PDB file of C-alpha atoms in Angstrom:
ATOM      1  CA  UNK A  15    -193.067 104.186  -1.477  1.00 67.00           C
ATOM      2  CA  UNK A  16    -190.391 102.219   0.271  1.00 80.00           C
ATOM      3  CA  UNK A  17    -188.569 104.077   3.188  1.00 93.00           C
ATOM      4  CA  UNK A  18    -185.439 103.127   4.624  1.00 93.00           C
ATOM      5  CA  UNK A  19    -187.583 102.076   7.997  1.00 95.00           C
ATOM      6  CA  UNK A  20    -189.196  99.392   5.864  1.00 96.00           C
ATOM      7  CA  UNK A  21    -186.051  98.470   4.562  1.00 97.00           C
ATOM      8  CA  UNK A  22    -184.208  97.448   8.378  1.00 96.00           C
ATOM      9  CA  UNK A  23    -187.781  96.047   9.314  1.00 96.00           C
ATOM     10  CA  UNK A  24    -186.812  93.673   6.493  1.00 97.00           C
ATOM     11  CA  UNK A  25    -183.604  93.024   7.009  1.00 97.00           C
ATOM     12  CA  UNK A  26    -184.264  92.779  11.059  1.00 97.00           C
ATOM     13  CA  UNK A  27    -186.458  89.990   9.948  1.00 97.00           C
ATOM     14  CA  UNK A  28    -183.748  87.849   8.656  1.00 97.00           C
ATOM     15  CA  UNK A  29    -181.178  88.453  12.029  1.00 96.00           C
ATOM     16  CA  UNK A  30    -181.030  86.344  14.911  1.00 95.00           C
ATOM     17  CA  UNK A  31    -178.457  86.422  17.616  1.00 94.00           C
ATOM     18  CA  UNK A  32    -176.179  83.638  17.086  1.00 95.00           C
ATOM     19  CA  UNK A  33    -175.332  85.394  13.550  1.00 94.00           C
ATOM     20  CA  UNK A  34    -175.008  88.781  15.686  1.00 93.00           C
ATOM     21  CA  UNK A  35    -172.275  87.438  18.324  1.00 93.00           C
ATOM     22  CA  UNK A  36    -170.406  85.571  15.111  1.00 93.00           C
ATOM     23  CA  UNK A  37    -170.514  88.392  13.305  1.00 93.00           C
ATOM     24  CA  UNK A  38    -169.164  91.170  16.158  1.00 91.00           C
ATOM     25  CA  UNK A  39    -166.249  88.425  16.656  1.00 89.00           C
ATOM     26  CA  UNK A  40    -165.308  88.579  13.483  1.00 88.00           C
ATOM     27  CA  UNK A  41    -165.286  92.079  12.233  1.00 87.00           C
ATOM     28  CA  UNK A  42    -163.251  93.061  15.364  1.00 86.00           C
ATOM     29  CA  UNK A  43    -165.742  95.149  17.259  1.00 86.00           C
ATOM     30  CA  UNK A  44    -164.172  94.968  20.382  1.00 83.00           C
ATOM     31  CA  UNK A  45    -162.296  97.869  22.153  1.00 85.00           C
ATOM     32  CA  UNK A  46    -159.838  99.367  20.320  1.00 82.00           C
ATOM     33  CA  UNK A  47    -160.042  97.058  17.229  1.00 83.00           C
ATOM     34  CA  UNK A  48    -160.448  98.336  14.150  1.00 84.00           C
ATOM     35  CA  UNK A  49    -164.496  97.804  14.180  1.00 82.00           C
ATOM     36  CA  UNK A  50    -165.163  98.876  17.758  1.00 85.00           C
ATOM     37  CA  UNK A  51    -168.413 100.619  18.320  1.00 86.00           C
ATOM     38  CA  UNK A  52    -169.970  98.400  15.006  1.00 90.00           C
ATOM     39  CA  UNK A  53    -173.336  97.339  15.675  1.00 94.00           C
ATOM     40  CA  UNK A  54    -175.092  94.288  14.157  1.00 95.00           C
ATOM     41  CA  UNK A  55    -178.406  92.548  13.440  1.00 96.00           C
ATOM     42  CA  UNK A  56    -176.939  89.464  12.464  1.00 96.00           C
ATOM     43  CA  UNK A  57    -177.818  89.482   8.590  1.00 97.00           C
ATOM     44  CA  UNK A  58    -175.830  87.205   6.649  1.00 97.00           C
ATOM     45  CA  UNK A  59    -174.625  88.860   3.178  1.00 97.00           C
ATOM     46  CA  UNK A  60    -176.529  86.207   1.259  1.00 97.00           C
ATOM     47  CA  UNK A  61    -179.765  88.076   3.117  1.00 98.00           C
ATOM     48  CA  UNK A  62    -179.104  91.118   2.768  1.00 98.00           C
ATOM     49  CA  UNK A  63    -178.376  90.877  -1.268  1.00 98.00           C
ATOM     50  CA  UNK A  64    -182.167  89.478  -1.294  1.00 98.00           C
ATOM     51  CA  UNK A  65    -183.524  92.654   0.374  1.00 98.00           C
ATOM     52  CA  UNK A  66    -181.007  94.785  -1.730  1.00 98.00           C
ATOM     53  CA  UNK A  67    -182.213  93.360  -4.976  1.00 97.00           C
ATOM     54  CA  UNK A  68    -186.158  93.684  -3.964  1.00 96.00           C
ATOM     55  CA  UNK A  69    -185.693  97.240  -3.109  1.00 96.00           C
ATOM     56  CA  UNK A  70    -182.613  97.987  -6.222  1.00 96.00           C
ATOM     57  CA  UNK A  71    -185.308 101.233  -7.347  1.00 96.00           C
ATOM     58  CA  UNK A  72    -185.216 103.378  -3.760  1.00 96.00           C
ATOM     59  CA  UNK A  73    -183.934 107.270  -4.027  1.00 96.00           C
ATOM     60  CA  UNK A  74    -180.987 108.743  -3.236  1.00 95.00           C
ATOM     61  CA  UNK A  75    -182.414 110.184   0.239  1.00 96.00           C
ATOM     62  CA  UNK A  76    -183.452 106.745   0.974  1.00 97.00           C
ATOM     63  CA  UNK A  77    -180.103 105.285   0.275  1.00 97.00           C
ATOM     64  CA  UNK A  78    -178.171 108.611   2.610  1.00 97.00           C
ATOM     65  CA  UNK A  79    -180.630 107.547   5.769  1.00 97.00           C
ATOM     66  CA  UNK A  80    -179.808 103.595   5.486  1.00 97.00           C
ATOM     67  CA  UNK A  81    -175.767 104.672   5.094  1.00 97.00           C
ATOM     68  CA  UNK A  82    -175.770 106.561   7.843  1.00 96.00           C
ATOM     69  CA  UNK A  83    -178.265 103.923  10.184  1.00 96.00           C
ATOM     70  CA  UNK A  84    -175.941 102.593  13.332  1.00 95.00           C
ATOM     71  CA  UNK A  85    -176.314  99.221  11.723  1.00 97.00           C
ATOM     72  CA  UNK A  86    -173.464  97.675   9.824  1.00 96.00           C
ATOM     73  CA  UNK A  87    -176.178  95.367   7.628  1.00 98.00           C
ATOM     74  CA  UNK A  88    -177.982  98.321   6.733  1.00 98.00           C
ATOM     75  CA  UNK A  89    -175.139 100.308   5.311  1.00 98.00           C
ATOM     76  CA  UNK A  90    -173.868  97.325   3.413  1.00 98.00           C
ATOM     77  CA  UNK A  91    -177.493  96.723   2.187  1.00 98.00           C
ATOM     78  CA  UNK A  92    -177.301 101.030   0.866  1.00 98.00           C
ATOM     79  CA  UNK A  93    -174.115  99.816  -1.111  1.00 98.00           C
ATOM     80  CA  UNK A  94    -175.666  96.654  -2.865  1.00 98.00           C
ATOM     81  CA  UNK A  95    -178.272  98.915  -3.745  1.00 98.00           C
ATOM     82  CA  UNK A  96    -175.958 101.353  -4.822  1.00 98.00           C
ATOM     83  CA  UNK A  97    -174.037  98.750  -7.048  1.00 98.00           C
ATOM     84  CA  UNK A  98    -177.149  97.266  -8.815  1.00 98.00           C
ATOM     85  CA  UNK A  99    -178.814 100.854  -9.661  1.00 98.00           C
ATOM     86  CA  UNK A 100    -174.890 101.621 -11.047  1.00 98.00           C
ATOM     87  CA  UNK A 101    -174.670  98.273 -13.402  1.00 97.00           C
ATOM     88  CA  UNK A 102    -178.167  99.800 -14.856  1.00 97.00           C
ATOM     89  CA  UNK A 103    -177.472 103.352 -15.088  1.00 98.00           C
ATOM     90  CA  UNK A 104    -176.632 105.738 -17.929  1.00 97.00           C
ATOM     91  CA  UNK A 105    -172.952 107.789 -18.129  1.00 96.00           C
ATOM     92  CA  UNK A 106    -174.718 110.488 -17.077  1.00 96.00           C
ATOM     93  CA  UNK A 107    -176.332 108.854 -13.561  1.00 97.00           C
ATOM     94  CA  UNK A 108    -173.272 106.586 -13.057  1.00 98.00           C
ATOM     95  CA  UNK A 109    -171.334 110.171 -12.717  1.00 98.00           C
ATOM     96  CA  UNK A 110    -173.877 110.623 -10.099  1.00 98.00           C
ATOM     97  CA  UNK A 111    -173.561 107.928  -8.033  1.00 98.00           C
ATOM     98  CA  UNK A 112    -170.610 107.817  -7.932  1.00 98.00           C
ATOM     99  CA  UNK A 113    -169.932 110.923  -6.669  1.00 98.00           C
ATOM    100  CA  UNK A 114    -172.555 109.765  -4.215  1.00 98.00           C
ATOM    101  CA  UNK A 115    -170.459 107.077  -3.305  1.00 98.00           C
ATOM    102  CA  UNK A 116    -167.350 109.252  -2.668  1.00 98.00           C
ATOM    103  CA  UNK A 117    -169.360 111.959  -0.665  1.00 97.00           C
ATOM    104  CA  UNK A 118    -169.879 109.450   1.723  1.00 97.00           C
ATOM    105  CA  UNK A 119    -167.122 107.419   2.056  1.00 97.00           C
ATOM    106  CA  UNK A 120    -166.737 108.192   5.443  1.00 94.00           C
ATOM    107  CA  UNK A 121    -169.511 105.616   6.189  1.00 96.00           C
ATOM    108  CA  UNK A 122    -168.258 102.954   4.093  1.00 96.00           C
ATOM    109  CA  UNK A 123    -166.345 101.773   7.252  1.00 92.00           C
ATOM    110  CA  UNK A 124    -165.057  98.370   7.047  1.00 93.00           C
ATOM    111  CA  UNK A 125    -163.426  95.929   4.984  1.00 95.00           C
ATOM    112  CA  UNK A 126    -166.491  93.817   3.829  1.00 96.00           C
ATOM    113  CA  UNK A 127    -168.225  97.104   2.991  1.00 97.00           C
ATOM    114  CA  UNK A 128    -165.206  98.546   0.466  1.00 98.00           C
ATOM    115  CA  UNK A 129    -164.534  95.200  -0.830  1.00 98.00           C
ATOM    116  CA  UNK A 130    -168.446  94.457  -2.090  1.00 98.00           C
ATOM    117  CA  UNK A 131    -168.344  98.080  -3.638  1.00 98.00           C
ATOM    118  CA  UNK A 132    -165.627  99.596  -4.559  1.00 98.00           C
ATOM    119  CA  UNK A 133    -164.730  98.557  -7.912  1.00 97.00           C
ATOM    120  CA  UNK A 134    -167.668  97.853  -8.655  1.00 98.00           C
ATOM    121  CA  UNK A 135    -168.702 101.486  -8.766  1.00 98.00           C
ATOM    122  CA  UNK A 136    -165.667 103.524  -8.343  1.00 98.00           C
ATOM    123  CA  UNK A 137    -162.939 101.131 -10.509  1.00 98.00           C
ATOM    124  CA  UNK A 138    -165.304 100.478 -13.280  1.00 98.00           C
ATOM    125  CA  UNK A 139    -166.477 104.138 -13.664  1.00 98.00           C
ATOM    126  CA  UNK A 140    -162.889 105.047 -13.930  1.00 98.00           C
ATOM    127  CA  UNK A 141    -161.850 102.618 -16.273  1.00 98.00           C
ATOM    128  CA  UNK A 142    -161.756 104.975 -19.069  1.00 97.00           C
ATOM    129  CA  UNK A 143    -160.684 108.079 -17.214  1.00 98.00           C
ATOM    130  CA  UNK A 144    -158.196 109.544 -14.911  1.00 98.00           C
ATOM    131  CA  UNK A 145    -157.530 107.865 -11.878  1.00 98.00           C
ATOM    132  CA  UNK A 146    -156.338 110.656  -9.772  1.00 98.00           C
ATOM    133  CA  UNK A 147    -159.210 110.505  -7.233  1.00 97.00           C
ATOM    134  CA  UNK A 148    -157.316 107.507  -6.288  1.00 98.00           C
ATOM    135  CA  UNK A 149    -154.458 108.705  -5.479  1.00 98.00           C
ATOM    136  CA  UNK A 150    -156.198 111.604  -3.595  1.00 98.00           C
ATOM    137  CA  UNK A 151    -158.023 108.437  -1.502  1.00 98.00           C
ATOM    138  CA  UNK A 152    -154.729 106.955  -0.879  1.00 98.00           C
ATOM    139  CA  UNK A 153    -153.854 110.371   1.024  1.00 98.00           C
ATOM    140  CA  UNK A 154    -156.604 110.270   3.134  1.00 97.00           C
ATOM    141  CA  UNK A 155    -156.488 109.885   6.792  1.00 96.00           C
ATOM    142  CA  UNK A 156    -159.370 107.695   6.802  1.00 95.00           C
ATOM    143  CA  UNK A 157    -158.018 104.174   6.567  1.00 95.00           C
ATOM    144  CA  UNK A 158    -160.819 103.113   4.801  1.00 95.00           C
ATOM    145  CA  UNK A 159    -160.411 105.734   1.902  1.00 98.00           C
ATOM    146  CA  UNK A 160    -156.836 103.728   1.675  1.00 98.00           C
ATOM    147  CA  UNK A 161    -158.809 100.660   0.841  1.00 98.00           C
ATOM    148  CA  UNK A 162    -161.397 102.149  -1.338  1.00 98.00           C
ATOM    149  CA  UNK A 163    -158.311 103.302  -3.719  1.00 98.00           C
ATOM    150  CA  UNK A 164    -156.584 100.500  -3.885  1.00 98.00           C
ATOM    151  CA  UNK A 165    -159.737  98.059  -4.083  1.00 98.00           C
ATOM    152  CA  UNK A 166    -160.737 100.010  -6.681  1.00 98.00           C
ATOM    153  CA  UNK A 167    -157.847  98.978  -9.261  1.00 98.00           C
ATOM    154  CA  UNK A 168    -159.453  95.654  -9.071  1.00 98.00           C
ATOM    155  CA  UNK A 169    -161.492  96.552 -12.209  1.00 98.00           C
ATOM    156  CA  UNK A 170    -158.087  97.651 -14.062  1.00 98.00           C
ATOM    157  CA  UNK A 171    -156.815  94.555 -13.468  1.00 98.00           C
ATOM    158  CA  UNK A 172    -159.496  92.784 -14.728  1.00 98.00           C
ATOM    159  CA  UNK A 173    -158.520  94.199 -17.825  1.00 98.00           C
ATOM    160  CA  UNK A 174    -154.998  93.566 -17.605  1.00 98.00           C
ATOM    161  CA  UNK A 175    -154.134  97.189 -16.801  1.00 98.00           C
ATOM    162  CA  UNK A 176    -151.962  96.929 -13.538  1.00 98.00           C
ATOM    163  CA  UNK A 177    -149.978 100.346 -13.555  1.00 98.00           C
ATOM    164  CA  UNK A 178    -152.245 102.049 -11.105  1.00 98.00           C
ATOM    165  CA  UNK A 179    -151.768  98.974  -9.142  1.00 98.00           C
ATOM    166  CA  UNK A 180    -148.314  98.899  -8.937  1.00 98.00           C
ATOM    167  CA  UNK A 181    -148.267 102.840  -8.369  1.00 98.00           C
ATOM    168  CA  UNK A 182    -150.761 102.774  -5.485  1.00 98.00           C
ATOM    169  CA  UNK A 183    -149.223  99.219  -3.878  1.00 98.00           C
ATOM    170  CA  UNK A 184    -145.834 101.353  -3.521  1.00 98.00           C
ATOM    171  CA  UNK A 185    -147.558 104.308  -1.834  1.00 98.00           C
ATOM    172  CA  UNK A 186    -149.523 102.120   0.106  1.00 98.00           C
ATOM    173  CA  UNK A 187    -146.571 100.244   1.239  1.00 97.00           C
ATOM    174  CA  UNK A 188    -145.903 101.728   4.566  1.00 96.00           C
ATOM    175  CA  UNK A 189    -149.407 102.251   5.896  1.00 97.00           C
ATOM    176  CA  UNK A 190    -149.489 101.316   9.475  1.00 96.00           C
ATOM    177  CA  UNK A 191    -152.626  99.004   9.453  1.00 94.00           C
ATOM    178  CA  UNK A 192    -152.776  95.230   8.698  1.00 94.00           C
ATOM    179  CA  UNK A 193    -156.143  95.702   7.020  1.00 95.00           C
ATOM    180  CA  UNK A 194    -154.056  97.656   4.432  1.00 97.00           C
ATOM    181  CA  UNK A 195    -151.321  95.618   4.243  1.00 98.00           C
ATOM    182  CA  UNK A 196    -153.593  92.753   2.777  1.00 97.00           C
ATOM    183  CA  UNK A 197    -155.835  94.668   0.863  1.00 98.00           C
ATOM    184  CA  UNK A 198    -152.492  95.857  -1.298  1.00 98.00           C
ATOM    185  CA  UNK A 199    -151.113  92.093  -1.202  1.00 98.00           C
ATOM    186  CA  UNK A 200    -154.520  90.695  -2.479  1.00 98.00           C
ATOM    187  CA  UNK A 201    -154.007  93.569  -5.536  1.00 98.00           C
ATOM    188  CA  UNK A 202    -150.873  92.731  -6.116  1.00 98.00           C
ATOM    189  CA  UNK A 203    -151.630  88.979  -6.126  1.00 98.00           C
ATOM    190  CA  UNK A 204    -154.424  89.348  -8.784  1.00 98.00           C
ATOM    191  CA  UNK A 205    -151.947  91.309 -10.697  1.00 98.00           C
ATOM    192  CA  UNK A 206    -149.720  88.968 -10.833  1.00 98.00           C
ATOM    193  CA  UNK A 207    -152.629  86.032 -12.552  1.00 97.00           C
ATOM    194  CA  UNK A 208    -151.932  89.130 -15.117  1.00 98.00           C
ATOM    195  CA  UNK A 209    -148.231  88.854 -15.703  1.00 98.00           C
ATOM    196  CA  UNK A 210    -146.592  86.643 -13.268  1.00 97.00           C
ATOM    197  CA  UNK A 211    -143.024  88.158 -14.062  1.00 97.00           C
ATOM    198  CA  UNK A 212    -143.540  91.268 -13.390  1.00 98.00           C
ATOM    199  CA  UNK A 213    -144.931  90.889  -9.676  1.00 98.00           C
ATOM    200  CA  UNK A 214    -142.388  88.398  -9.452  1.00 97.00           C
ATOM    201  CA  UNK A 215    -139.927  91.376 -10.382  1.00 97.00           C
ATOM    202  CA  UNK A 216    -141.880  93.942  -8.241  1.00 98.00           C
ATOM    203  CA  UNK A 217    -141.404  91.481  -4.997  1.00 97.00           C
ATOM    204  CA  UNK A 218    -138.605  90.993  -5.577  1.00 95.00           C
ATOM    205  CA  UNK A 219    -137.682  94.808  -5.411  1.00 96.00           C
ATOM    206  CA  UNK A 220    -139.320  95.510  -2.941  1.00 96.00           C
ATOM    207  CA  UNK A 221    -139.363  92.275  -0.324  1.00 94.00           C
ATOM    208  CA  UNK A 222    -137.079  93.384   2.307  1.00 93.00           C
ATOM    209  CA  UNK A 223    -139.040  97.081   3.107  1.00 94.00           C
ATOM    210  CA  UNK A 224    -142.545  95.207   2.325  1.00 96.00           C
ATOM    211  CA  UNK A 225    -145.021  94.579   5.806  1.00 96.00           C
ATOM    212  CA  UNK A 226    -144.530  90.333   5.719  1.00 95.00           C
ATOM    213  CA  UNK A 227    -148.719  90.316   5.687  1.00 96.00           C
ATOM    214  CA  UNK A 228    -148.327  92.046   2.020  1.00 97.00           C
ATOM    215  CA  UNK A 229    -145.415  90.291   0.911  1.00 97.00           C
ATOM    216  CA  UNK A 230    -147.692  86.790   2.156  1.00 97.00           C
ATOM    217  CA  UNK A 231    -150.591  87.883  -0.010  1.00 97.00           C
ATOM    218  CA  UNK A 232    -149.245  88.859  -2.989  1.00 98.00           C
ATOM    219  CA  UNK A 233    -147.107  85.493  -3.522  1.00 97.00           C
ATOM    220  CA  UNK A 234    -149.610  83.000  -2.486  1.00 96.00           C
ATOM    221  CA  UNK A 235    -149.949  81.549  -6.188  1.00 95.00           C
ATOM    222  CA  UNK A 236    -145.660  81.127  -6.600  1.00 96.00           C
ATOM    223  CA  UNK A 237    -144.306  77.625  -6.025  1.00 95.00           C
ATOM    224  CA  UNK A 238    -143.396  77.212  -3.047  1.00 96.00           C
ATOM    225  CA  UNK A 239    -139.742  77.490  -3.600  1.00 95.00           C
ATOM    226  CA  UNK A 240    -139.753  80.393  -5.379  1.00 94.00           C
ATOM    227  CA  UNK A 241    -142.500  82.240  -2.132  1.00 95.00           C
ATOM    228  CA  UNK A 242    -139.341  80.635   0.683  1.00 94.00           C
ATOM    229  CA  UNK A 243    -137.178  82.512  -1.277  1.00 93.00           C
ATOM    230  CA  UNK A 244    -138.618  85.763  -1.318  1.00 94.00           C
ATOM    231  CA  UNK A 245    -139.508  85.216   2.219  1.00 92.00           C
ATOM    232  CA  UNK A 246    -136.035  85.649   2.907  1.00 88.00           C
ATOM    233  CA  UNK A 247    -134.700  88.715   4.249  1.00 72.00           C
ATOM    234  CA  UNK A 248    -130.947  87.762   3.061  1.00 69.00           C
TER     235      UNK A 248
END
């Protein structure tokens, strides 16, 4: 039986230090950044989706001990898992895991480690059902709860069902961090390859209260006269 010891010993195999000092740099683990405290082995995600998918069948208890390891690879590696045992599963276990996944969101605790599983899990099971748990994550203090509900709407939009999108962007709005402030401009930017218009007609709403990282975002794909404009403040 696989433990969640043999899975680090795996992924400890792959990490060297060069990747470890690149990776600490760039998820901000320095003092008072958003990722201070993070540890790493220096795992690349490429890596740690091969030791995921070689170890897709390990329990629940397994999965618990490698979310809550110190190591940020090792959590990510739990939510792969996670995400390839929830493409496979039944109505009945998706319910499951997901309310796995939302039991322990506090240790889904950075950007990379939302963005690789939230709607994959928590948007797609809620595709055909209320999406009020989002709104409830939007409320959270936990920053990261923020980005789980809007990150989520990902799989709506997919679909070419934006409203939640639009609902939770305009909650979202005023949240103090940056990290939020893109995650709702990327949403509202793959919205808008839905119905160009009506982001158009959101922005344009909205463009003088909106954080300039989110308004940035979400009008990458206008011409260029038309993202100067909105730029303005006038």
């Amino acid at each position: 039986m696989m433990t969640h010891h043999n899975i680090i010993c795996q992924l400890q195999a792959y990490g060297t230090e060069e990747k470890r000092q690149k990776l600490m740099y760039f998820f901000k683990t320095g003092k008072s950044q958003y990722g201070e405290g993070d540890q790493f082995l220096g795992v690349t995600v490429p890596e740690i989706r091969k030791v995921a998918k070689v170890n897709k069948d390990v329990s629940m208890e397994v999965l618990e001990q490698l979310l809550y390891s110190k190591w940020h690879e090792v959590r990510l590696c739990a939510l792969l898992i996670l995400v390839l045992q929830f493409e496979k599963a039944d109505e009945a276990h998706r319910q499951t895991l997901v309310e796995f996944y939302l039991a322990h969101t506090s240790q889904i605790n950075n950007w990379d480690l939302v963005d690789l599983s939230a709607y994959y899990i928590l948007g797609t099971y809620l595709l055909d059902k209320s999406r009020e748990r989002l709104y409830q994550l939007a409320k959270s203090p936990l920053l990261w709860d923020n980005r789980i509900a809007i990150v989520s709407t990902y799989a709506f939009i997919r679909k070419g069902d934006l409203d939640d999108t639009y609902a939770l962007s305009t909650q979202l709005m005023h949240h103090p961090h940056d990290l939020m402030h893109k995650a709702v401009g990327w949403m509202l930017r793959e919205a808008g390859k839905k119905d160009g218009e009506r982001l158009y007609k959101y922005i344009d709403k909205y463009r003088k209260e909106m954080p300039r990282t989110m308004l940035r975002y979400a009008i990458e794909k206008f011409p260029a006269d038309i993202r100067q404009r909105l730029m303005r403040r006038d």
